CSV table of C-alpha atoms in Angstrom, one decimal:
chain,number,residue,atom,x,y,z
A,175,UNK,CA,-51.1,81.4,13.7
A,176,UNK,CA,-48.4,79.2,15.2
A,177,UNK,CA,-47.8,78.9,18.9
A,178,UNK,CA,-44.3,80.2,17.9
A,179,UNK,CA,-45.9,83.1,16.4
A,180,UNK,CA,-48.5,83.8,19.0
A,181,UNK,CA,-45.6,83.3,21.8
A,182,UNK,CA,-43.8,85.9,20.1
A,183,UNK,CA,-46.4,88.4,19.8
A,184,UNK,CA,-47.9,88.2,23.4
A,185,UNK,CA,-44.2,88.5,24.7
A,186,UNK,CA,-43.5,91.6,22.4
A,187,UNK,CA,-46.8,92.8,23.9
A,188,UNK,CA,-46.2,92.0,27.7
A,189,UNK,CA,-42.5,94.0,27.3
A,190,UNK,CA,-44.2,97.3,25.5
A,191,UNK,CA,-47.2,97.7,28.2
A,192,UNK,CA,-44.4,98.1,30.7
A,193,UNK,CA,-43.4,100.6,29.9
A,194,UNK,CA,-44.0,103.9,31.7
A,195,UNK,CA,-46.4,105.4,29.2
A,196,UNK,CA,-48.7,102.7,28.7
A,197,UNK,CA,-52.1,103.2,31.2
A,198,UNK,CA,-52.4,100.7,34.2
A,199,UNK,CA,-55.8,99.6,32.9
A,200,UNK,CA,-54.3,98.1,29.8
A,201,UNK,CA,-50.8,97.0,31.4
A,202,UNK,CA,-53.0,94.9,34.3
A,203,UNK,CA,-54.6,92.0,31.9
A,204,UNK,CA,-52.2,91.7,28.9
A,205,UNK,CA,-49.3,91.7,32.0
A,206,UNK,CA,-51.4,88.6,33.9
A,207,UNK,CA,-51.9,86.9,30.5
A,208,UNK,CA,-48.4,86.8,29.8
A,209,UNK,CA,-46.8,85.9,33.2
A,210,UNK,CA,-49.7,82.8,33.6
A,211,UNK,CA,-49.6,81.7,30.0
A,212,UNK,CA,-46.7,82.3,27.8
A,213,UNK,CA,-43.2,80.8,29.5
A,214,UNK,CA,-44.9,77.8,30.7
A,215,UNK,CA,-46.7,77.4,27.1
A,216,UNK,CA,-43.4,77.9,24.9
A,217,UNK,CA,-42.0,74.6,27.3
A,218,UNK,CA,-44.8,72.4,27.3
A,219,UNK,CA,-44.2,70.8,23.7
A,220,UNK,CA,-41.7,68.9,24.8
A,221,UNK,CA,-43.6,67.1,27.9
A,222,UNK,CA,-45.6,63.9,27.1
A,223,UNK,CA,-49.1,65.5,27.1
A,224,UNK,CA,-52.2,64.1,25.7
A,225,UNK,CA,-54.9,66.4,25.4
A,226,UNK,CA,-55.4,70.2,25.9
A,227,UNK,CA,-56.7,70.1,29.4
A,228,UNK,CA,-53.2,68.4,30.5
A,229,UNK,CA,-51.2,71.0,28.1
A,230,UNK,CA,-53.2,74.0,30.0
A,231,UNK,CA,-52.3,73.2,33.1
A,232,UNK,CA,-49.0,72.1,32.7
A,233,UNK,CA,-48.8,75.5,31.1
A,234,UNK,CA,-50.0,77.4,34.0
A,235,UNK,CA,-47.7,75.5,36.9
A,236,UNK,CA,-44.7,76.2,34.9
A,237,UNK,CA,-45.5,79.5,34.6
A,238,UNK,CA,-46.2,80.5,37.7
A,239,UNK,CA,-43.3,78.0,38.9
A,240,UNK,CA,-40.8,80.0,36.6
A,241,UNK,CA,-42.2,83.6,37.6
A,242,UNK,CA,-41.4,82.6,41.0
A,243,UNK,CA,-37.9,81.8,40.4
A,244,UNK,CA,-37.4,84.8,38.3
A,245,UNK,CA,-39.0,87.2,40.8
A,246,UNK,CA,-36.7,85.6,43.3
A,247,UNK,CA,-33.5,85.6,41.3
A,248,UNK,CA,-34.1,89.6,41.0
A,249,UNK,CA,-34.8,89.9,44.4
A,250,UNK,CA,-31.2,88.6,45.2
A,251,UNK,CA,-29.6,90.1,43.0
A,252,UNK,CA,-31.4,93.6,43.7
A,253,UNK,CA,-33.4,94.2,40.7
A,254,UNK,CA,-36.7,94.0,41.7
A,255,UNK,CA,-40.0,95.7,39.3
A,256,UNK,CA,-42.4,94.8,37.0
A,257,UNK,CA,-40.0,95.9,33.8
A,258,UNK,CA,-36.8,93.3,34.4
A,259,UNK,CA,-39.3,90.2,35.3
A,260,UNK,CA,-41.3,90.7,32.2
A,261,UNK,CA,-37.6,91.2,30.5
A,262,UNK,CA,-35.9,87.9,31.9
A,263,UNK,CA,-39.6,85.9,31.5
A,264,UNK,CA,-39.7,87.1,27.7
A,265,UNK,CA,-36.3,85.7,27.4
A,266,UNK,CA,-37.3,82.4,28.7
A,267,UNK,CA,-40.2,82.8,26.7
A,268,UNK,CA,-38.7,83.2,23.5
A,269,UNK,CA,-36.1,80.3,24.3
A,270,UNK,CA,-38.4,77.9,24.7
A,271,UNK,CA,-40.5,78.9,21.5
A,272,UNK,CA,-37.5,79.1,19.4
A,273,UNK,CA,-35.9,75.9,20.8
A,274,UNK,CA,-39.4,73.8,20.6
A,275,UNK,CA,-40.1,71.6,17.7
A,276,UNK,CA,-42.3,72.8,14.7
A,277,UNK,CA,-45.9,72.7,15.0
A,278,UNK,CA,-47.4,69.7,14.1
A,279,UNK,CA,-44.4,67.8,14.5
A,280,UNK,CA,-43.9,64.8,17.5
């Protein structure tokens, strides 16, 4: 499976388990996976990382560094709740998957 394809599938996932119907026991860890994994993960390919230690990390700051701009930037703008974060995050998600250079290349 491709990071592409993985991105793709844990965003689609993150966006369905919020909605209403979905139980809080499986919204809770497929929710945290997404929001500390996948938008800093689709963006890392293009930083000059060497091994996976470096890449995971990088990973998780960006993450958390681009939730708390996206939380913010709905709090201003008066849209606060789980359902448009994980909206606008699976958008920047998707960008930098789509945008990223094919696996195994650079």
């Amino acid at each position: 499976m491709t990071r592409r394809t993985a991105l793709s599938a844990l965003t689609a996932a993150a966006v369905v388990v919020t909605l209403p119907i979905t139980p809080g026991i499986l919204r809770v860890p497929v929710v945290l996976a997404f929001v500390l994994v996948a938008p800093g993960l689709a963006w890392t390919s293009r930083l000059p990382l060497h091994d996976l230690v470096e890449e995971a990390t990088a990973a998780v700051a960006l993450s958390l560094a681009l939730t708390a701009v996206v939380a913010t930037a709905l709090l201003v703008v008066g849209l606060g709740g789980l359902f448009p974060a994980v909206l606008l995050l699976g958008a920047i998600t998707i960008a930098g998957a789509l945008s990223a250079p094919p696996d195994g290349v650079g």
